[in-house]
Amino acid sequence: MSDWDLLFRGAKLVSEESVRTADVAVTDEKIAAIGADLDGSAKLVVEVDEAYLFPGIIDAHIHFNEPGREHWEGILTGSHALAAGGGSVFFDMPLNASPPTLDRESFAQKRACAEQKSVLDFGLWGGLTPVNLDQMDELAESGVIGFKAFMSEPGTSDFKRADPATLKRGMQTAARWNLPVGVHAEDNAMIESLVRAKRAEGLKHWQDYLDSRPIEAELAAIRVALDLAGETGCALHVVHVSCPAGIELISAAKRQGVDVTAETCPHYLLLKGEDIGTIGAPAKCAPPLRSASVQEALWQCWFAGEIDTLGSDHSPAPPDMKTSNDFFEVWGGIASCQHAFPLTIAEIERRAKELGFPQFIRSTSSAVARRFGIGVSKGKIAPGYDADLVMVRLGGNERIQDLLYKHPVSPYLRWPLQAIIVQTWVRGRKVYADGKVAGDFRGRFLRPKR
Ligand SMILES: [Zn+2]
């Protein structure tokens, strides 16, 4: 009889603290032992051969658009793409599916879809909107990992913007359940008046779009959200912060005792506004891409540990919604979950060698698991934890071409891929290896522990 189900030999094991060479043994979906040259036999031995083993990436910011808008993406194609990108868990956002996740029924519908189709473990966000404040309790009972609110118009008519009074009431409910509220923070009035002025002049260039969503609009909304979080005692998670000034506001509030965390997305670290000139519509998002100097300063914030989490904000749409000569009309959302993380790993390695990897682990696994209440089983490679593992190899001169999304749209097409996701494992099951999604494994619904 074998001692273990699985044994990974000779890995460069990345933890929150360090990178060290070790073997990892897995039994019954869990990490069973870690050590240098482990003694014992296994049903399957995986020679890691000096590649890195990272804990599986937990992508807390995903739009798979199912049920109802499978023609935009879908849980099967989306989870395949994320598995190829090193993800073992995703949290799906409550909007862009139809119906949006606003009550018990829509939650159950999405959960059933994901249980049928996802190759990764998953959690689900619920909405915080003016029309479902009274359904937040049932969403909490159903097991949402948090509530998402938009402070500016979200772009789909079935998900309503939360004005400050709505946000406050929603935060009070979320605080009772000890669940975080995630906010898209951009000041609606400021943006609307800038957009109106641009439109009145007939402007439609991508630069006009960038100018209509300035950093000031982001900061104004972050300030409101921080005040309300302080007042209500709600845990606040500001999603896709695009600028260091926003991170500074959040860090200052943390020092004053506000329970707040900040997310940024790989695209704010990998792309800058002027790149839209060559990439075009696939690089449109909100908040928009910023300047090169803002991007560089955002990297400094990330290396300083001031940015808590990295989420892809994978937000695809059919190609016809990404093609218009009027940049204001183009769908704002970047399809990215397949390459966002490996490209970020490669850039970290370029800047800091493997010394930067522990911080990557914190912001894609450990800190995400802790923030969203799944830290008892996910987020680290340690005995007793789920065997969610990603094998990463550096080097090579491959260029990005094969996209697993429903639509082959990505701002990163033909970019060199210098960190390769070789394999992704979820609870000891291989879900992705060498360019292919493996087997018919299905992921499990994750309920936060509070
Ligand atoms: Zn989003």
Short mmCIF file of C-alpha atoms and ligand atoms in Angstrom, two decimals:
data_model
loop_
_atom_site.label_atom_id
_atom_site.label_comp_id
_atom_site.label_asym_id
_atom_site.label_seq_id
_atom_site.Cartn_x
_atom_site.Cartn_y
_atom_site.Cartn_z
CA MET A 1 0.00 0.00 0.00
CA SER A 2 1.22 3.45 -0.82
CA ASP A 3 1.85 6.00 1.85
CA TRP A 4 0.36 8.80 -0.23
CA ASP A 5 -1.86 9.40 -3.25
CA LEU A 6 0.52 11.85 -4.83
CA LEU A 7 4.07 12.99 -4.35
CA PHE A 8 5.59 16.10 -5.92
CA ARG A 9 9.36 15.68 -6.00
CA GLY A 10 11.94 18.43 -6.05
CA ALA A 11 9.74 21.52 -6.12
CA LYS A 12 10.79 25.06 -5.48
CA LEU A 13 8.05 25.61 -2.97
CA VAL A 14 6.76 29.17 -2.64
CA SER A 15 5.18 30.27 0.63
CA GLU A 16 4.31 33.67 2.09
CA GLU A 17 7.72 33.70 3.72
CA SER A 18 10.18 32.06 1.37
CA VAL A 19 11.10 29.90 -1.59
CA ARG A 20 12.70 26.57 -0.66
CA THR A 21 13.28 23.19 -2.26
CA ALA A 22 10.97 20.49 -0.92
CA ASP A 23 8.75 17.51 -1.71
CA VAL A 24 5.00 17.72 -1.18
CA ALA A 25 2.84 14.68 -0.39
CA VAL A 26 -0.92 14.60 -0.89
CA THR A 27 -3.56 12.21 0.45
CA ASP A 28 -7.37 12.46 0.31
CA GLU A 29 -7.34 15.85 -1.44
CA LYS A 30 -5.15 17.41 1.28
CA ILE A 31 -1.48 18.21 1.74
CA ALA A 32 -0.20 15.40 3.97
CA ALA A 33 3.49 16.19 4.38
CA ILE A 34 6.17 18.61 3.24
CA GLY A 35 9.90 18.06 3.53
CA ALA A 36 13.22 17.68 1.83
CA ASP A 37 13.52 14.19 0.26
CA LEU A 38 10.39 12.74 1.86
CA ASP A 39 10.58 9.00 2.51
CA GLY A 40 7.61 6.96 1.41
CA SER A 41 5.75 5.77 -1.66
CA ALA A 42 2.94 7.30 -3.65
CA LYS A 43 0.44 6.06 -6.24
CA LEU A 44 1.65 8.84 -8.51
CA VAL A 45 4.96 10.66 -8.39
CA VAL A 46 5.22 14.01 -10.18
CA GLU A 47 8.76 15.11 -10.92
CA VAL A 48 8.66 18.86 -10.51
CA ASP A 49 12.24 19.09 -11.59
CA GLU A 50 13.17 22.47 -10.17
CA ALA A 51 9.99 24.20 -11.32
CA TYR A 52 8.06 26.29 -8.79
CA LEU A 53 5.01 25.13 -6.87
CA PHE A 54 2.69 27.97 -5.94
CA PRO A 55 -0.54 27.58 -3.99
CA GLY A 56 -3.45 27.69 -6.43
CA ILE A 57 -4.47 31.20 -7.38
CA ILE A 58 -7.77 32.37 -5.88
CA ASP A 59 -9.24 34.85 -8.32
CA ALA A 60 -11.77 36.87 -6.32
CA HIS A 61 -12.85 38.93 -9.32
CA ILE A 62 -14.39 37.03 -12.21
CA HIS A 63 -17.32 37.62 -14.57
CA PHE A 64 -18.27 34.33 -16.23
CA ASN A 65 -21.72 35.70 -17.15
CA GLU A 66 -23.63 32.47 -16.64
CA PRO A 67 -26.53 31.86 -16.46
CA GLY A 68 -28.09 34.05 -19.10
CA ARG A 69 -25.15 35.56 -20.96
CA GLU A 70 -23.24 32.43 -21.94
CA HIS A 71 -22.73 34.01 -25.34
CA TRP A 72 -20.33 36.41 -23.54
CA GLU A 73 -18.31 33.71 -21.74
CA GLY A 74 -19.54 30.78 -19.66
CA ILE A 75 -18.46 28.85 -16.60
CA LEU A 76 -17.00 25.92 -18.57
CA THR A 77 -14.83 27.97 -20.95
CA GLY A 78 -14.05 30.55 -18.28
CA SER A 79 -12.96 28.02 -15.66
CA HIS A 80 -10.86 26.20 -18.28
CA ALA A 81 -9.09 29.46 -19.12
CA LEU A 82 -8.49 30.30 -15.47
CA ALA A 83 -7.19 26.77 -14.78
CA ALA A 84 -4.71 27.30 -17.64
CA GLY A 85 -3.76 30.57 -15.94
CA GLY A 86 -2.94 28.97 -12.59
CA GLY A 87 -6.29 29.46 -10.89
CA SER A 88 -7.76 26.84 -8.56
CA VAL A 89 -10.62 28.93 -7.16
CA PHE A 90 -12.74 31.78 -8.46
CA PHE A 91 -15.37 34.04 -6.97
CA ASP A 92 -17.92 35.03 -9.58
CA MET A 93 -19.31 38.56 -9.53
CA PRO A 94 -23.08 39.04 -9.23
CA LEU A 95 -23.48 41.06 -12.39
CA ASN A 96 -23.33 40.31 -16.10
CA ALA A 97 -25.08 37.00 -15.54
CA SER A 98 -28.80 37.20 -16.24
CA PRO A 99 -30.48 37.21 -13.83
CA PRO A 100 -27.86 39.00 -11.71
CA THR A 101 -27.26 37.41 -8.30
CA LEU A 102 -29.63 39.46 -6.20
CA ASP A 103 -31.68 36.93 -4.23
CA ARG A 104 -31.91 33.32 -3.08
CA GLU A 105 -33.28 32.02 -6.39
CA SER A 106 -30.71 33.65 -8.66
CA PHE A 107 -27.97 32.52 -6.28
CA ALA A 108 -29.21 28.91 -6.39
CA GLN A 109 -29.42 29.06 -10.17
CA LYS A 110 -25.82 30.23 -10.54
CA ARG A 111 -24.54 27.78 -7.95
CA ALA A 112 -26.21 24.90 -9.81
CA CYS A 113 -24.66 26.05 -13.11
CA ALA A 114 -21.20 26.26 -11.60
CA GLU A 115 -21.49 22.88 -9.88
CA GLN A 116 -22.31 21.39 -13.26
CA LYS A 117 -19.65 23.13 -15.31
CA SER A 118 -16.76 24.51 -13.26
CA VAL A 119 -13.45 22.66 -13.21
CA LEU A 120 -12.40 24.82 -10.26
CA ASP A 121 -13.72 25.33 -6.74
CA PHE A 122 -15.77 28.49 -6.52
CA GLY A 123 -17.52 31.03 -4.34
CA LEU A 124 -20.20 33.50 -5.37
CA TRP A 125 -20.65 37.20 -4.73
CA GLY A 126 -24.12 38.62 -4.13
CA GLY A 127 -25.25 42.04 -5.28
CA LEU A 128 -25.74 45.14 -3.14
CA THR A 129 -28.15 47.32 -5.11
CA PRO A 130 -31.11 49.61 -4.33
CA VAL A 131 -33.57 46.90 -5.35
CA ASN A 132 -32.30 43.98 -3.25
CA LEU A 133 -31.39 45.41 0.16
CA ASP A 134 -34.11 43.22 1.68
CA GLN A 135 -32.70 40.10 0.01
CA MET A 136 -29.18 40.49 1.39
CA ASP A 137 -30.01 38.34 4.42
CA GLU A 138 -31.14 35.44 2.26
CA LEU A 139 -28.02 35.83 0.12
CA ALA A 140 -25.89 35.65 3.27
CA GLU A 141 -27.79 32.52 4.34
CA SER A 142 -27.19 31.04 0.88
CA GLY A 143 -23.44 31.44 1.38
CA VAL A 144 -22.21 34.50 -0.55
CA ILE A 145 -18.55 35.33 0.03
CA GLY A 146 -19.38 39.05 0.03
CA PHE A 147 -21.57 41.74 -1.54
CA LYS A 148 -20.62 43.78 -4.58
CA ALA A 149 -21.78 47.35 -5.15
CA PHE A 150 -21.20 49.77 -8.01
CA MET A 151 -20.80 53.44 -7.14
CA SER A 152 -20.92 54.34 -10.85
CA GLU A 153 -23.13 52.91 -13.60
CA PRO A 154 -22.15 49.27 -14.19
CA GLY A 155 -23.00 49.10 -17.89
CA THR A 156 -25.77 46.49 -17.68
CA SER A 157 -29.30 47.72 -17.03
CA ASP A 158 -30.26 44.81 -14.76
CA PHE A 159 -27.74 45.73 -12.04
CA LYS A 160 -28.40 49.09 -10.38
CA ARG A 161 -25.86 51.56 -9.08
CA ALA A 162 -25.71 52.00 -5.28
CA ASP A 163 -25.99 55.63 -4.18
CA PRO A 164 -24.36 56.42 -0.78
CA ALA A 165 -27.62 55.88 1.16
CA THR A 166 -28.05 52.42 -0.42
CA LEU A 167 -24.40 51.60 0.17
CA LYS A 168 -24.72 52.55 3.83
CA ARG A 169 -27.78 50.36 4.39
CA GLY A 170 -26.14 47.49 2.57
CA MET A 171 -22.97 47.87 4.62
CA GLN A 172 -25.00 47.73 7.83
CA THR A 173 -26.49 44.41 6.73
CA ALA A 174 -23.13 43.05 5.56
CA ALA A 175 -21.54 44.06 8.87
CA ARG A 176 -24.20 42.06 10.78
CA TRP A 177 -23.16 38.99 8.77
CA ASN A 178 -19.46 39.82 9.04
CA LEU A 179 -19.23 39.70 5.24
CA PRO A 180 -17.14 42.10 3.15
CA VAL A 181 -18.59 44.63 0.73
CA GLY A 182 -16.65 45.02 -2.52
CA VAL A 183 -17.04 48.36 -4.25
CA HIS A 184 -16.40 49.57 -7.75
CA ALA A 185 -15.30 53.05 -6.74
CA GLU A 186 -15.75 55.82 -9.28
CA ASP A 187 -17.77 58.99 -8.68
CA ASN A 188 -20.82 58.76 -10.89
CA ALA A 189 -21.72 62.46 -11.08
CA MET A 190 -18.18 63.47 -11.99
CA ILE A 191 -17.93 60.86 -14.74
CA GLU A 192 -21.37 61.58 -16.16
CA SER A 193 -20.69 65.28 -16.51
CA LEU A 194 -17.30 64.67 -18.14
CA VAL A 195 -18.77 62.11 -20.54
CA ARG A 196 -21.64 64.45 -21.40
CA ALA A 197 -19.17 67.24 -22.23
CA LYS A 198 -17.09 64.93 -24.46
CA ARG A 199 -20.16 63.59 -26.24
CA ALA A 200 -21.49 67.11 -26.80
CA GLU A 201 -18.27 67.89 -28.67
CA GLY A 202 -18.60 64.67 -30.70
CA LEU A 203 -15.42 63.20 -29.21
CA LYS A 204 -14.97 59.42 -29.33
CA HIS A 205 -11.25 58.66 -29.23
CA TRP A 206 -9.84 56.35 -26.57
CA GLN A 207 -7.99 59.29 -25.06
CA ASP A 208 -11.34 61.07 -24.58
CA TYR A 209 -12.61 58.01 -22.75
CA LEU A 210 -9.55 58.03 -20.45
CA ASP A 211 -10.04 61.75 -19.81
CA SER A 212 -13.68 61.17 -18.87
CA ARG A 213 -12.72 58.84 -16.00
CA PRO A 214 -9.92 60.67 -14.16
CA ILE A 215 -8.13 59.51 -11.02
CA GLU A 216 -10.02 62.21 -9.08
CA ALA A 217 -13.29 60.38 -9.78
CA GLU A 218 -11.83 57.21 -8.30
CA LEU A 219 -10.49 59.01 -5.24
CA ALA A 220 -13.79 60.80 -4.55
CA ALA A 221 -15.67 57.49 -4.50
CA ILE A 222 -13.03 55.71 -2.41
CA ARG A 223 -13.32 58.48 0.21
CA VAL A 224 -17.10 58.01 0.42
CA ALA A 225 -16.76 54.23 0.70
CA LEU A 226 -14.09 54.52 3.41
CA ASP A 227 -16.24 56.94 5.44
CA LEU A 228 -19.24 54.61 5.24
CA ALA A 229 -17.13 51.57 6.16
CA GLY A 230 -15.76 53.43 9.18
CA GLU A 231 -19.25 54.49 10.21
CA THR A 232 -20.91 51.09 9.78
CA GLY A 233 -18.00 48.87 10.87
CA CYS A 234 -18.36 46.96 7.59
CA ALA A 235 -15.39 45.15 6.05
CA LEU A 236 -14.67 47.01 2.81
CA HIS A 237 -12.81 45.62 -0.20
CA VAL A 238 -12.11 48.24 -2.84
CA VAL A 239 -11.82 46.33 -6.10
CA HIS A 240 -9.61 47.23 -9.04
CA VAL A 241 -7.84 50.25 -7.56
CA SER A 242 -5.93 51.67 -10.53
CA CYS A 243 -3.71 54.29 -8.89
CA PRO A 244 -1.29 54.76 -5.98
CA ALA A 245 -3.28 57.76 -4.69
CA GLY A 246 -6.23 55.39 -4.14
CA ILE A 247 -3.99 52.92 -2.33
CA GLU A 248 -2.70 55.74 -0.13
CA LEU A 249 -6.25 56.69 0.92
CA ILE A 250 -6.92 53.04 1.79
CA SER A 251 -3.65 52.65 3.70
CA ALA A 252 -4.40 55.82 5.71
CA ALA A 253 -7.86 54.48 6.60
CA LYS A 254 -6.32 51.15 7.66
CA ARG A 255 -4.04 53.01 10.04
CA GLN A 256 -7.12 54.65 11.54
CA GLY A 257 -8.69 51.25 12.17
CA VAL A 258 -11.04 50.93 9.18
CA ASP A 259 -11.40 47.29 8.11
CA VAL A 260 -10.46 47.77 4.47
CA THR A 261 -8.48 45.90 1.83
CA ALA A 262 -7.43 46.93 -1.67
CA GLU A 263 -7.41 44.93 -4.87
CA THR A 264 -5.67 45.86 -8.07
CA CYS A 265 -5.70 43.94 -11.34
CA PRO A 266 -2.77 42.68 -13.39
CA HIS A 267 -3.86 44.91 -16.29
CA TYR A 268 -3.09 48.05 -14.28
CA LEU A 269 0.40 46.64 -13.70
CA LEU A 270 0.98 45.27 -17.20
CA LEU A 271 -0.74 47.84 -19.44
CA LYS A 272 -0.84 51.62 -19.59
CA GLY A 273 -3.18 54.09 -21.24
CA GLU A 274 -1.03 54.66 -24.28
CA ASP A 275 -1.06 50.90 -25.02
CA ILE A 276 -4.68 51.32 -26.12
CA GLY A 277 -3.24 53.02 -29.20
CA THR A 278 -1.88 49.67 -30.37
CA ILE A 279 -4.17 47.16 -28.62
CA GLY A 280 -7.44 49.02 -29.09
CA ALA A 281 -10.78 47.94 -27.65
CA PRO A 282 -9.57 44.74 -25.89
CA ALA A 283 -7.78 47.07 -23.44
CA LYS A 284 -10.84 49.11 -22.46
CA CYS A 285 -11.78 48.82 -18.79
CA ALA A 286 -13.10 50.94 -15.92
CA PRO A 287 -11.42 52.53 -14.10
CA PRO A 288 -9.35 52.99 -17.25
CA LEU A 289 -5.68 52.21 -17.77
CA ARG A 290 -3.47 54.98 -16.38
CA SER A 291 -0.18 56.61 -17.40
CA ALA A 292 3.25 54.96 -17.33
CA SER A 293 4.27 56.89 -14.21
CA VAL A 294 1.09 55.87 -12.35
CA GLN A 295 1.70 52.26 -13.39
CA GLU A 296 5.27 52.36 -12.12
CA ALA A 297 4.18 53.83 -8.78
CA LEU A 298 1.48 51.16 -8.50
CA TRP A 299 4.21 48.51 -8.78
CA GLN A 300 6.03 50.20 -5.90
CA CYS A 301 2.84 50.03 -3.79
CA TRP A 302 2.48 46.37 -4.64
CA PHE A 303 6.07 45.50 -3.72
CA ALA A 304 5.63 47.48 -0.49
CA GLY A 305 2.72 45.19 0.44
CA GLU A 306 0.16 47.99 0.38
CA ILE A 307 -2.07 46.22 -2.14
CA ASP A 308 -3.80 43.30 -0.46
CA THR A 309 -5.07 41.27 -3.40
CA LEU A 310 -4.75 40.79 -7.15
CA GLY A 311 -7.90 39.86 -9.07
CA SER A 312 -8.16 39.45 -12.82
CA ASP A 313 -11.51 41.24 -13.28
CA HIS A 314 -11.92 38.92 -16.25
CA SER A 315 -14.84 40.59 -17.99
CA PRO A 316 -15.30 39.40 -21.56
CA ALA A 317 -17.99 40.26 -24.08
CA PRO A 318 -18.85 39.10 -27.60
CA PRO A 319 -16.50 40.53 -30.25
CA ASP A 320 -19.22 42.74 -31.74
CA MET A 321 -19.39 44.58 -28.40
CA LYS A 322 -15.64 45.16 -28.56
CA THR A 323 -15.60 46.72 -32.01
CA SER A 324 -16.76 50.28 -32.58
CA ASN A 325 -15.00 53.36 -33.82
CA ASP A 326 -16.63 55.19 -30.93
CA PHE A 327 -14.57 54.22 -27.89
CA PHE A 328 -17.37 55.25 -25.51
CA GLU A 329 -19.61 52.61 -27.11
CA VAL A 330 -17.15 49.73 -26.72
CA TRP A 331 -17.83 47.30 -23.86
CA GLY A 332 -15.57 48.08 -20.92
CA GLY A 333 -14.05 44.86 -19.68
CA ILE A 334 -10.79 42.99 -20.23
CA ALA A 335 -10.72 39.27 -20.99
CA SER A 336 -7.67 38.22 -19.06
CA CYS A 337 -7.93 35.32 -16.62
CA GLN A 338 -5.82 32.93 -18.74
CA HIS A 339 -2.69 35.09 -18.88
CA ALA A 340 -3.01 37.86 -16.30
CA PHE A 341 -1.28 35.91 -13.54
CA PRO A 342 1.58 34.21 -15.44
CA LEU A 343 2.42 37.54 -17.12
CA THR A 344 2.47 39.15 -13.68
CA ILE A 345 4.74 36.39 -12.33
CA ALA A 346 7.15 36.98 -15.23
CA GLU A 347 7.20 40.73 -14.61
CA ILE A 348 7.80 40.20 -10.88
CA GLU A 349 10.67 37.89 -11.72
CA ARG A 350 12.12 40.48 -14.09
CA ARG A 351 11.99 43.11 -11.36
CA ALA A 352 12.89 41.17 -8.24
CA LYS A 353 13.78 37.57 -9.13
CA GLU A 354 12.08 34.94 -7.01
CA LEU A 355 12.29 37.26 -4.01
CA GLY A 356 9.05 38.79 -5.26
CA PHE A 357 7.15 35.50 -5.30
CA PRO A 358 6.14 35.39 -1.61
CA GLN A 359 4.32 38.71 -2.08
CA PHE A 360 2.61 37.26 -5.15
CA ILE A 361 1.43 34.31 -3.00
CA ARG A 362 0.02 36.70 -0.42
CA SER A 363 -1.92 38.76 -2.92
CA THR A 364 -3.25 35.88 -5.04
CA SER A 365 -3.77 33.15 -2.42
CA SER A 366 -3.20 33.61 1.30
CA ALA A 367 -4.60 37.11 1.78
CA VAL A 368 -7.54 36.39 -0.52
CA ALA A 369 -8.44 33.21 1.39
CA ARG A 370 -8.24 35.01 4.71
CA ARG A 371 -10.24 38.03 3.57
CA PHE A 372 -13.07 35.93 2.20
CA GLY A 373 -13.38 33.35 4.95
CA ILE A 374 -11.95 30.29 3.20
CA GLY A 375 -8.54 30.44 4.91
CA VAL A 376 -9.08 27.24 6.88
CA SER A 377 -8.70 25.08 3.77
CA LYS A 378 -7.30 27.31 1.01
CA GLY A 379 -4.48 29.77 0.42
CA LYS A 380 -1.33 27.96 1.41
CA ILE A 381 0.72 24.84 0.84
CA ALA A 382 0.74 23.39 4.34
CA PRO A 383 -0.31 20.11 5.96
CA GLY A 384 -4.08 19.87 6.29
CA TYR A 385 -4.77 22.39 3.51
CA ASP A 386 -6.45 21.51 0.22
CA ALA A 387 -3.92 20.29 -2.34
CA ASP A 388 -4.44 23.25 -4.70
CA LEU A 389 -1.13 23.56 -6.49
CA VAL A 390 0.24 25.31 -9.54
CA MET A 391 3.47 24.30 -11.22
CA VAL A 392 5.21 27.27 -12.82
CA ARG A 393 8.29 27.17 -15.02
CA LEU A 394 10.25 30.26 -16.00
CA GLY A 395 11.84 30.93 -19.36
CA GLY A 396 11.03 29.94 -22.91
CA ASN A 397 10.09 32.00 -25.90
CA GLU A 398 6.49 30.98 -26.39
CA ARG A 399 4.07 33.65 -27.52
CA ILE A 400 0.47 33.90 -26.42
CA GLN A 401 -1.88 32.55 -29.06
CA ASP A 402 -4.23 29.80 -27.84
CA LEU A 403 -7.12 31.34 -25.95
CA LEU A 404 -9.58 29.10 -24.09
CA TYR A 405 -12.22 31.82 -23.66
CA LYS A 406 -15.50 31.64 -25.53
CA HIS A 407 -14.21 34.42 -27.79
CA PRO A 408 -10.55 34.73 -28.80
CA VAL A 409 -10.15 38.27 -27.50
CA SER A 410 -7.25 39.32 -25.27
CA PRO A 411 -5.07 42.41 -24.92
CA TYR A 412 -2.09 40.07 -24.51
CA LEU A 413 -2.17 38.25 -27.86
CA ARG A 414 1.33 37.50 -29.15
CA TRP A 415 2.97 38.74 -25.95
CA PRO A 416 5.96 36.59 -24.91
CA LEU A 417 5.08 34.21 -22.11
CA GLN A 418 8.08 33.88 -19.83
CA ALA A 419 6.32 32.18 -16.93
CA ILE A 420 4.54 29.03 -18.07
CA ILE A 421 1.74 27.40 -16.10
CA VAL A 422 2.74 23.75 -16.52
CA GLN A 423 0.08 22.13 -14.34
CA THR A 424 -2.82 23.17 -12.12
CA TRP A 425 -4.16 20.86 -9.39
CA VAL A 426 -7.35 21.27 -7.40
CA ARG A 427 -7.70 19.14 -4.25
CA GLY A 428 -5.16 16.68 -5.58
CA ARG A 429 -6.82 16.37 -9.00
CA LYS A 430 -4.98 17.50 -12.13
CA VAL A 431 -7.26 19.95 -13.94
CA TYR A 432 -4.73 21.39 -16.38
CA ALA A 433 -1.44 20.11 -17.79
CA ASP A 434 0.76 21.01 -20.75
CA GLY A 435 -1.74 23.09 -22.64
CA LYS A 436 -4.81 20.92 -22.03
CA VAL A 437 -7.63 20.88 -19.54
CA ALA A 438 -7.56 17.40 -18.05
CA GLY A 439 -10.43 15.09 -17.20
CA ASP A 440 -13.96 15.77 -16.09
CA PHE A 441 -13.29 16.96 -12.57
CA ARG A 442 -15.90 19.33 -11.18
CA GLY A 443 -15.25 21.98 -8.55
CA ARG A 444 -17.04 22.45 -5.27
CA PHE A 445 -19.01 25.37 -3.89
CA LEU A 446 -17.13 27.19 -1.11
CA ARG A 447 -19.06 28.78 1.73
CA PRO A 448 -17.18 31.29 3.87
CA LYS A 449 -16.56 30.48 7.51
CA ARG A 450 -17.31 33.45 9.74
ZN ZN B 1 -15.44 43.46 -12.39
#
